[in-house]
Coordinates of C-alpha atoms in Angstrom, one line a residue:
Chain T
X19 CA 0.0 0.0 0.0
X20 CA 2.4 2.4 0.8
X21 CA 4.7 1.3 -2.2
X22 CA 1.0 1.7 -4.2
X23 CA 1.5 6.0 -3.0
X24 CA 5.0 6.2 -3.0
X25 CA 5.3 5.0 -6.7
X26 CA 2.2 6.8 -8.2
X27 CA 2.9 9.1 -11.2
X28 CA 1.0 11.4 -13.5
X29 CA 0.0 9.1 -16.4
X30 CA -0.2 11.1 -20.0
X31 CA 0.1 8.8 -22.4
X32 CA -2.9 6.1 -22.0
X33 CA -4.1 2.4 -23.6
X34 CA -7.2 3.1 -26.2
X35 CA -9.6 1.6 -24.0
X36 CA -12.4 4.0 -23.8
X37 CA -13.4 4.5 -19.5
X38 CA -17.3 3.9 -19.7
X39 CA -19.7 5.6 -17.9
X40 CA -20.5 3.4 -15.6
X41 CA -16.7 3.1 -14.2
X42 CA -16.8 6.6 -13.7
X43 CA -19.4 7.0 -12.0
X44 CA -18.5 4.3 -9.5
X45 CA -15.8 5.4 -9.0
X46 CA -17.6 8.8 -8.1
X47 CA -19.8 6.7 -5.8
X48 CA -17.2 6.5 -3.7
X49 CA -15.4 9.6 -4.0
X50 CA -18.3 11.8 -2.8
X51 CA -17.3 9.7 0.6
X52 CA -14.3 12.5 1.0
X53 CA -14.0 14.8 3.0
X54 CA -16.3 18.1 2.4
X55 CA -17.2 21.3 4.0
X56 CA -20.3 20.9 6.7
X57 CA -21.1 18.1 4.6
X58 CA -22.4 20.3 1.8
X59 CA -20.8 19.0 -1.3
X60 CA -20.0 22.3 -2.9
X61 CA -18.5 21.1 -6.1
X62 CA -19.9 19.5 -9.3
X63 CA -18.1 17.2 -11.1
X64 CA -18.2 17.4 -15.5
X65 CA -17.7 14.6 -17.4
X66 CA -16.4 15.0 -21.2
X67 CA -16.0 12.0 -23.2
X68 CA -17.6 13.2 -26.7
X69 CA -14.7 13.3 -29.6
X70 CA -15.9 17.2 -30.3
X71 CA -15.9 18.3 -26.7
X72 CA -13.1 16.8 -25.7
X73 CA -11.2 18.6 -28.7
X74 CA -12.6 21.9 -27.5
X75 CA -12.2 21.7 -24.5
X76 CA -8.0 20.2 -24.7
X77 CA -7.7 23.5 -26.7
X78 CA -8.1 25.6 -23.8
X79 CA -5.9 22.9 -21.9
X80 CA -2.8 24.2 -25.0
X81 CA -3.5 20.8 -26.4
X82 CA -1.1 19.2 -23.5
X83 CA -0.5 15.5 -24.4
X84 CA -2.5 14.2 -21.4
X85 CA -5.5 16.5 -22.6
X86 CA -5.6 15.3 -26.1
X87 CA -5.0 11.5 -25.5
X88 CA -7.7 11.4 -22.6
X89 CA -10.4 8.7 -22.4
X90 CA -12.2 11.6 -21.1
X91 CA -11.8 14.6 -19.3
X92 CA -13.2 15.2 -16.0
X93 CA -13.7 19.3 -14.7
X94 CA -14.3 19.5 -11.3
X95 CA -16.0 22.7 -10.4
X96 CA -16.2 24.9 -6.9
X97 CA -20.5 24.7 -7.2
X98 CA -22.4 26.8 -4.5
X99 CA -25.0 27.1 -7.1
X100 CA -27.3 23.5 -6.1
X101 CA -26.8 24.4 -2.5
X102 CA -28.0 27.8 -3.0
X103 CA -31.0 26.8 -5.2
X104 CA -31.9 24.0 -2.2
X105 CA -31.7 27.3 0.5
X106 CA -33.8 29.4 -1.4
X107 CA -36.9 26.4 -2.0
X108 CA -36.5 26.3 1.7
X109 CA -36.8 30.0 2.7
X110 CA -33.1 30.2 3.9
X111 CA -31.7 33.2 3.4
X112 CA -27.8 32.1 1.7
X113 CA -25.1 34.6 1.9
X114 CA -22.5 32.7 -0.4
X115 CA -21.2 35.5 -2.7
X116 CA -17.7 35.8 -1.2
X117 CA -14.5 34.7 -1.0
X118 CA -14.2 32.7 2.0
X119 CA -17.5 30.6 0.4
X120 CA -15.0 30.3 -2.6
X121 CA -12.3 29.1 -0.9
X122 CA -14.7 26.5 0.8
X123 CA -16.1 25.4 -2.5
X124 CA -12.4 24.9 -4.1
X125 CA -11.3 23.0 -1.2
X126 CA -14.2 20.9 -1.9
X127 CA -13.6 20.5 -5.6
X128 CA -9.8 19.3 -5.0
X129 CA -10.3 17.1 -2.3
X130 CA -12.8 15.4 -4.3
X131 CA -10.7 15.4 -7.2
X132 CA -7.7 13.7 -5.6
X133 CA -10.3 11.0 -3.9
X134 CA -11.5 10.2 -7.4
X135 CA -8.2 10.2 -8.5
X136 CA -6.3 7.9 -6.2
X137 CA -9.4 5.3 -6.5
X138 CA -9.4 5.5 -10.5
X139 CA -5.5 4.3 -10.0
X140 CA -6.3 1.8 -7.6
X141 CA -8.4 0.3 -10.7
X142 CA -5.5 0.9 -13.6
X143 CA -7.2 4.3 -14.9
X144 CA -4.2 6.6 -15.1
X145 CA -4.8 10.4 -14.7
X146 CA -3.0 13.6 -15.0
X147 CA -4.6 17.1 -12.9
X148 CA -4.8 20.0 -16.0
X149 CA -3.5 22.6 -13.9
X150 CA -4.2 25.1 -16.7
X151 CA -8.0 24.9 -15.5
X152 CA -7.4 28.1 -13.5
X153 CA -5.7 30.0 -16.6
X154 CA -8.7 29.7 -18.9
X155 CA -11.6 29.0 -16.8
X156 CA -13.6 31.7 -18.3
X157 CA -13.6 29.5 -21.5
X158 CA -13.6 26.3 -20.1
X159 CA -17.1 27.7 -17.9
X160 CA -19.0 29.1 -21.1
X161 CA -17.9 25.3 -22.9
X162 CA -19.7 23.4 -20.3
X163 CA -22.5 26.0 -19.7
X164 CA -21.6 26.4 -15.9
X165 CA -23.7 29.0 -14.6
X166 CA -23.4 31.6 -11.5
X167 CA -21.6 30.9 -8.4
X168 CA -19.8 27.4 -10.5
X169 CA -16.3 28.1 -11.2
X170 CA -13.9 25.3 -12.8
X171 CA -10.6 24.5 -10.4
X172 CA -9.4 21.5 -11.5
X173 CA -9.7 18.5 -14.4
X174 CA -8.7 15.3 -14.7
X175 CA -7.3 13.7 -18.0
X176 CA -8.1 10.2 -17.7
X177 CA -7.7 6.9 -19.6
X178 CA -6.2 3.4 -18.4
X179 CA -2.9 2.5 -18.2
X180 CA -0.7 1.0 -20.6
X181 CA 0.4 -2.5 -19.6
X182 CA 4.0 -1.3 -19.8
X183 CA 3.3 1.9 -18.0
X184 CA 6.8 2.0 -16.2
X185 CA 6.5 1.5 -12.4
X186 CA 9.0 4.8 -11.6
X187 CA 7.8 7.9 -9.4
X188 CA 8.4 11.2 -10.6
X189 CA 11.1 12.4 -7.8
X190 CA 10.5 14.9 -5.1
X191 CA 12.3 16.8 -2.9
X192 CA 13.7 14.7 0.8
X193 CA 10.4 14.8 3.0
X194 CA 12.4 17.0 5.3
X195 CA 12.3 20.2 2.5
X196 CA 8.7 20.0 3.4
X197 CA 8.1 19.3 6.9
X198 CA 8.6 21.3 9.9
X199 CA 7.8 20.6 13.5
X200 CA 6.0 23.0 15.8
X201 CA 7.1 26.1 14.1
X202 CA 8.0 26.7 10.0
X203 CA 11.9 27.1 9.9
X204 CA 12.8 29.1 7.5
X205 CA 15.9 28.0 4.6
X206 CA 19.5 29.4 4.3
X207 CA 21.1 28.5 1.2
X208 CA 23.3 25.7 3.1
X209 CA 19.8 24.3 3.0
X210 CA 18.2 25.5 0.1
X211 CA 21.6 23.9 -1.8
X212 CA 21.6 20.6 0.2
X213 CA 17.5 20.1 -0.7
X214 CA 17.4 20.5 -4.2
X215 CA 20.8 19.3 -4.9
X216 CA 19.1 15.6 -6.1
X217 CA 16.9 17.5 -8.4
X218 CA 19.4 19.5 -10.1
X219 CA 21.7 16.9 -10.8
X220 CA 19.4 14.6 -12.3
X221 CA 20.1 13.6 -15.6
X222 CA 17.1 14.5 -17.7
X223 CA 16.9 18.2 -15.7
X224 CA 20.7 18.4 -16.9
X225 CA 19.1 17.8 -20.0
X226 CA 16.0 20.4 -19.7
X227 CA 18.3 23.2 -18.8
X228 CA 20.7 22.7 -22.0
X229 CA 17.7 21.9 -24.2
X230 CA 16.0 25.6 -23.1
X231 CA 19.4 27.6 -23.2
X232 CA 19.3 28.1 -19.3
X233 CA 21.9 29.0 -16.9
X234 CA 19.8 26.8 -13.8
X235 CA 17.0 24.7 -13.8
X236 CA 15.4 27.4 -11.6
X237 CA 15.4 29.6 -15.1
X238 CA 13.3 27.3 -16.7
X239 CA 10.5 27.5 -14.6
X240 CA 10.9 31.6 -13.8
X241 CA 11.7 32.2 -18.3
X242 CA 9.4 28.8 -19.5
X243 CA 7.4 27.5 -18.0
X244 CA 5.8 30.1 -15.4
X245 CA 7.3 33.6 -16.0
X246 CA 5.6 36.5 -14.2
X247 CA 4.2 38.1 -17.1
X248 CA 1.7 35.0 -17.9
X249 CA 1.4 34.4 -14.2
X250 CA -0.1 38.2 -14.1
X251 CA -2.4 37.6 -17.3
X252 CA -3.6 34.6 -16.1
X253 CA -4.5 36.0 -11.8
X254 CA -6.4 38.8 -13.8
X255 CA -8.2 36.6 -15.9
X256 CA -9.3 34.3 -13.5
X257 CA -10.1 36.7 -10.4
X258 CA -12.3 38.8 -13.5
X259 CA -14.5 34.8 -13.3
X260 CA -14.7 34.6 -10.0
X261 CA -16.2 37.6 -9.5
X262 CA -18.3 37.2 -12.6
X263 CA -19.1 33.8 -11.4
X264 CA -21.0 35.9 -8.2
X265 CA -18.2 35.6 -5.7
X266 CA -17.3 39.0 -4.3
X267 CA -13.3 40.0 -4.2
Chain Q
X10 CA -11.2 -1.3 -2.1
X11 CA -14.0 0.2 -3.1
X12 CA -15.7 -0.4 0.4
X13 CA -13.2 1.4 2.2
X14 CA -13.6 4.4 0.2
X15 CA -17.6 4.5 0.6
X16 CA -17.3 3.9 4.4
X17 CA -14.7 6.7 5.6
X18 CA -16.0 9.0 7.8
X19 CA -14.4 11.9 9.3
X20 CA -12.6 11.1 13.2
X21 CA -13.7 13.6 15.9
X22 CA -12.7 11.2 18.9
X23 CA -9.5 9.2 18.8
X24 CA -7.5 6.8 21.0
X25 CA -5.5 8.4 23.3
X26 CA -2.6 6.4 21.9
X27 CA 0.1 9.5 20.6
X28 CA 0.5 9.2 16.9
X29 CA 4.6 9.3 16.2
X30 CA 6.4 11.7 14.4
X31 CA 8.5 8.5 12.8
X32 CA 4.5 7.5 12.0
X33 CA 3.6 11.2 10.6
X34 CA 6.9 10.6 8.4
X35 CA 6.3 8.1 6.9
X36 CA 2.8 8.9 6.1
X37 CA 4.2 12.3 4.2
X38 CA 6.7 10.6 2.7
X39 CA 4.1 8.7 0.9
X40 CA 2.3 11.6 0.1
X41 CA 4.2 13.7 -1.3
X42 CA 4.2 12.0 -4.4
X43 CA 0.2 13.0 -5.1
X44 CA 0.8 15.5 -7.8
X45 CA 1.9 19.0 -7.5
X46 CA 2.1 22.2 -10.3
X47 CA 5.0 21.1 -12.2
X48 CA 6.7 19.1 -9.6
X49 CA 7.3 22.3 -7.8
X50 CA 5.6 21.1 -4.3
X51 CA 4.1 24.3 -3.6
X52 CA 3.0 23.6 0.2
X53 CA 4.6 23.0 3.0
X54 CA 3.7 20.8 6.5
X55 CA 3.9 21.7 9.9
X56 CA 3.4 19.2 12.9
X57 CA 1.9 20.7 16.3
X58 CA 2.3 17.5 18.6
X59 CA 3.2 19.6 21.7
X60 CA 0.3 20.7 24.6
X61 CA 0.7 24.4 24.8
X62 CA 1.4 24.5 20.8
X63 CA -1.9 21.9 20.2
X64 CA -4.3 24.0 22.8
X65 CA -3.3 27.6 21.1
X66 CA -3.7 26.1 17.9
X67 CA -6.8 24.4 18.4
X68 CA -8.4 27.8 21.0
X69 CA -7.7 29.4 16.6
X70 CA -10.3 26.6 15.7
X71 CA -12.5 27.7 18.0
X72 CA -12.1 24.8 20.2
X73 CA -13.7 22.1 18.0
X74 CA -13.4 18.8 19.3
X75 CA -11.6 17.3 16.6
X76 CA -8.8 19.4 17.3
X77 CA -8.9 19.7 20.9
X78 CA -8.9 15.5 21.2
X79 CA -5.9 15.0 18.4
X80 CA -2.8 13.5 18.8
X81 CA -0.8 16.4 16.4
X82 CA -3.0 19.3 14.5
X83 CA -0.9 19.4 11.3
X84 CA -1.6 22.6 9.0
X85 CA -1.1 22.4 5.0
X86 CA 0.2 25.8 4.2
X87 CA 0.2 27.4 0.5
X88 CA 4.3 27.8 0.0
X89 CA 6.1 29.6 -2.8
X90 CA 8.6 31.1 -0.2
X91 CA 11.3 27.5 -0.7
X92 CA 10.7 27.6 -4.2
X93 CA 11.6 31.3 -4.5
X94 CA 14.4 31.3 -2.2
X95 CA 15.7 28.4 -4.4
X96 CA 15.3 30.5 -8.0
X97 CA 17.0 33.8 -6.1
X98 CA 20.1 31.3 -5.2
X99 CA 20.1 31.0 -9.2
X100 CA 19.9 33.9 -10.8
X101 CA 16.6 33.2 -11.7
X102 CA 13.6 36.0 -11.5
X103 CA 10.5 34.6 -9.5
X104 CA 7.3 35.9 -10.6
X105 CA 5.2 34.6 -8.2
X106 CA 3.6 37.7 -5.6
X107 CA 0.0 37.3 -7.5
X108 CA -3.0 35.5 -7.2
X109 CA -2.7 32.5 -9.9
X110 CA 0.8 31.7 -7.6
X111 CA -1.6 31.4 -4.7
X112 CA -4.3 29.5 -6.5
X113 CA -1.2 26.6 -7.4
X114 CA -0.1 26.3 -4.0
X115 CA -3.3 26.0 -2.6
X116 CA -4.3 23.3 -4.5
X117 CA -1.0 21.6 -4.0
X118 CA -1.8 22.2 -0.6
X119 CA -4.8 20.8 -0.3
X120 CA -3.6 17.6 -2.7
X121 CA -1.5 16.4 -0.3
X122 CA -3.3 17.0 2.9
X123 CA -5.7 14.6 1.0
X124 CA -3.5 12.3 -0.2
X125 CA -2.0 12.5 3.3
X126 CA -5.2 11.7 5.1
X127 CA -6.5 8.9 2.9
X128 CA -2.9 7.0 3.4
X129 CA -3.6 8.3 7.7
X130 CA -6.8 6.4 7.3
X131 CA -5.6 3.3 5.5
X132 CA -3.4 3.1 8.7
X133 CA -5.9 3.1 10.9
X134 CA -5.6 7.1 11.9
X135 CA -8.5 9.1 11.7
X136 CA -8.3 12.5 10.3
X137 CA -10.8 15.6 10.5
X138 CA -10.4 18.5 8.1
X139 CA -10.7 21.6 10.7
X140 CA -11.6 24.8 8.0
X141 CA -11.3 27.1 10.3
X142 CA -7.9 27.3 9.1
X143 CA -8.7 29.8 6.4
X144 CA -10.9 31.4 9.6
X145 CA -8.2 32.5 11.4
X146 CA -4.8 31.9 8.8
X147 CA -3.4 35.3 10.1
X148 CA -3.6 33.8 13.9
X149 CA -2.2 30.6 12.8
X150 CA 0.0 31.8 10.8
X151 CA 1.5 34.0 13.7
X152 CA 1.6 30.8 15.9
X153 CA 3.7 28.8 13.4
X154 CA 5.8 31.8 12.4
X155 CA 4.8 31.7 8.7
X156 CA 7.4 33.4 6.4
X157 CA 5.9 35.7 3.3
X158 CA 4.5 33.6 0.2
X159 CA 3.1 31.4 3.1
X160 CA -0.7 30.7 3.8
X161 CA -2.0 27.9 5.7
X162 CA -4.9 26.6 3.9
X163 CA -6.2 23.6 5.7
X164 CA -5.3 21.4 9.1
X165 CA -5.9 18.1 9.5
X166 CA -6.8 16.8 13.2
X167 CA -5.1 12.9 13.7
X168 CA -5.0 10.2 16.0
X169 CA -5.6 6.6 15.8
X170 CA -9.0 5.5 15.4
X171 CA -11.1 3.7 18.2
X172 CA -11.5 0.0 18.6
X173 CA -14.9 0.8 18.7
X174 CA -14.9 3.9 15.4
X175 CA -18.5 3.1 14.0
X176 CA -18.4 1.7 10.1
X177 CA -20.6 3.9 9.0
X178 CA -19.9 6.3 6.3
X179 CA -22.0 10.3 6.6
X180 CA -24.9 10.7 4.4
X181 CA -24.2 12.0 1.0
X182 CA -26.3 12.9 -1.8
X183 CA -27.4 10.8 -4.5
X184 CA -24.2 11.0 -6.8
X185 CA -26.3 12.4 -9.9
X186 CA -26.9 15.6 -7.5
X187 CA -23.0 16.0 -8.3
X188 CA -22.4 14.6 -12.0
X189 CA -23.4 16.2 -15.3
X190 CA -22.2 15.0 -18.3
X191 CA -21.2 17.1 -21.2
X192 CA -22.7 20.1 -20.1
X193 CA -24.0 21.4 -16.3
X194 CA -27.5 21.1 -16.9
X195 CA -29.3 23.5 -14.0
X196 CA -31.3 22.5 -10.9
X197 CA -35.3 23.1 -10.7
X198 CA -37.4 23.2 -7.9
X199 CA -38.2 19.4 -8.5
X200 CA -34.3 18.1 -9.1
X201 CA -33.6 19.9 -5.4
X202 CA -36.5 18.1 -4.0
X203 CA -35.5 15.1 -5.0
X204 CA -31.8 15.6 -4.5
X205 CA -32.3 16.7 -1.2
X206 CA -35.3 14.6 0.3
X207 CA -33.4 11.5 2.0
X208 CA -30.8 14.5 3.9
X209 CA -33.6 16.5 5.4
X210 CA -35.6 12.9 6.1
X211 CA -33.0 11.5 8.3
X212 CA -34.1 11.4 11.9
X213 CA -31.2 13.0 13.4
X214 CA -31.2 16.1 10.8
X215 CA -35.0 16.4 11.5
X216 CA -33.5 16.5 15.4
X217 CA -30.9 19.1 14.3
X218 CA -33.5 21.4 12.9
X219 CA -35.9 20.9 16.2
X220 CA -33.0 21.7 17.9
X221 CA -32.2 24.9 16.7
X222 CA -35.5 26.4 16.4
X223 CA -35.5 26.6 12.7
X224 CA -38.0 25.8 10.1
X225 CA -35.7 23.8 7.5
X226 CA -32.1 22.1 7.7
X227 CA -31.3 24.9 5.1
X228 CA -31.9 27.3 7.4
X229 CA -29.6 26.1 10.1
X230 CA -27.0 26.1 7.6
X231 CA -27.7 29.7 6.8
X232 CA -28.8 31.0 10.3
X233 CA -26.8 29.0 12.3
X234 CA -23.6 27.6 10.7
X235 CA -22.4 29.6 7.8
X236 CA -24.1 33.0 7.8
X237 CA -23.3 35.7 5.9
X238 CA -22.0 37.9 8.1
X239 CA -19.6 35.4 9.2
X240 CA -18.6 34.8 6.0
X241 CA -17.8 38.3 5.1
X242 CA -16.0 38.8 7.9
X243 CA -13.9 36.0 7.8
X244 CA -13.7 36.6 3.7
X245 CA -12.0 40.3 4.0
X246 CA -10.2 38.6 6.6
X247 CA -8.4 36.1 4.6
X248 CA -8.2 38.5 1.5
X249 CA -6.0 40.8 3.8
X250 CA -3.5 38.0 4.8
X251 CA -3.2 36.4 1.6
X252 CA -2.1 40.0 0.3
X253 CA 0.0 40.8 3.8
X254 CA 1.5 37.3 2.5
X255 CA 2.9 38.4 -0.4
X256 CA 0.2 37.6 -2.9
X257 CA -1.5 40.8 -4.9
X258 CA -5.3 40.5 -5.1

């Protein structure tokens, strides 16, 4: 079991073998099971298996591999809409259109995500989380017709895994880079050196840095991957949703 | 598998057994292979095992039991501050002070606190999300002496579970009140009935309701639990230290 967590990896490239319906939805069965918020359930969860929706909707993903090879890809939504719709059928006044009911709905939506996810691996569905949910929800919202208060915060490419899907973990940091005891300790650059010294010296990040004309793997992500001036498109964008979505900021 | 899923239940009460830090290691060490935004491992984990440390955290969760009877209170914080200390030790140009940066490492957060608690439970530890923690991050935050680019974003309550922990899983909607496929397709008045009819029907919500003088379980959730005042309080709140944090809203 804990070799099952301690070898998991993002799976993006995934066996033809359509995931039905009906696998999906057990699995959902017993995601819903996860943890949630005063038991309110403030997420819904989108299912897109359709050839044409799937294509529109990997677009606004940048066509990543994981989006376009997916079985099917799942959004999973903050929702305070259903919850509001039940208060106001049952004279309850809701007062839902702020942040903090955000944040409680996104927690919601990601803990239910990682449930499905970690039970879809237990049955040899691989999945990788679109992280670029967030960048474009705007479009991703108006493709699946999400109305107010229902903002998109995470998907799920998934599809099973190949039969020679290597068994290999993607590496992390040593455990201690991440955990502290009783009070955060802050990182010198004896540590910050020592902690990511594995990382750096890997050979396929050698590789990465040479490949993108870098001085330090650190460039890559600040110039590639996530430089400042996409970072600042992309907050605008997507706290511009929220609010229209009904959520004060 | 699958029954284990669909029976979890959050842990309120525990053993009084202490849950070890060699224990809580090995658990995180686990986890920390659930995905994370381009391997970066946005978060970062603090224990509170200690008596004074537990009782001041949990007095910032307003005493709920979960957290006053846990072994540790462990709090998933929101972290760019390693990674950025690591790209300023290379000449690289972080970009992260905005609120997309936040919106990554609180879902990284939150991904491994899951991923963290499910591998808890499979151990026989209980876990109980305390929410709070976005209540009161500035308080918490001050107790654990969080740098800038550091936001707790949720806590998890552990200790092992009782010989005697019930089987039983909490109600949860039907799972079609959560899936759409293709498109959301909206609520009416007669999809909330529905959705909602065996929740308000259980005897001890119909107790619940009696018990605090309200006309619906809707409106205990409004009235009583999350109302808005609360919530906008606690929203402008949280919008103040994300920002004192080092994130621009």
């Amino acid at each position: 079991m804990d070799n099952f967590f301690s070898t998991r990896h993002s799976v993006r490239v995934f066996d033809n073998r359509p995931v039905s319906r009906k696998v999906i939805e057990e699995i959902l069965k017993a995601a819903i099971h996860a943890p949630t918020t005063g038991n309110m359930q403030l997420y819904s969860v989108i299912v897109t298996d359709d050839v044409d929706g799937k294509s529109k909707l990997a677009a606004q993903h940048f066509n990543q591999p994981a989006a376009v090879n997916a079985s099917a890809i799942i959004t999973f939504c903050a929702d305070y809409n259903r919850f509001e719709k039940w208060c106001l059928a049952r004279e309850a006044k809701p007062g839902f259109n702020n942040f903090q009911s955000f944040v409680a709905a996104m927690l919601d939506a990601t803990i239910v995500a990682q449930q499905f996810s970690v039970i879809a691996e237990m049955v040899g569905i691989g999945t990788c989380i679109l992280g670029t949910t967030t960048y474009n929800a705007n479009e991703i919202g108006e493709l699946l017709s999400l109305p107010s208060r229902v903002v998109p915060v995470l998907s799920l490419a998934i599809g099973y895994m190949r039969d020679d899907e290597p068994d290999s973990p993607t590496e992390r940091l040593p455990v201690d880079a991440v955990l502290h005891y009783g009070k955060y300790s802050d990182y010198n650059d004896n540590d910050i050196d020592r902690l990511y010294a594995e990382k750096e010296n890997l050979p396929e990040n050698v590789e990465f840095v040479k490949e993108n004309g870098k001085k330090s793997l650190a460039q890559v992500f600040t110039d590639v991957r996530y430089p400042k001036s996409n970072n600042e498109i992309f907050s605008t964008k997507f706290i511009e949703y929220i609010i229209k979505q009904g959520y004060n900021l």
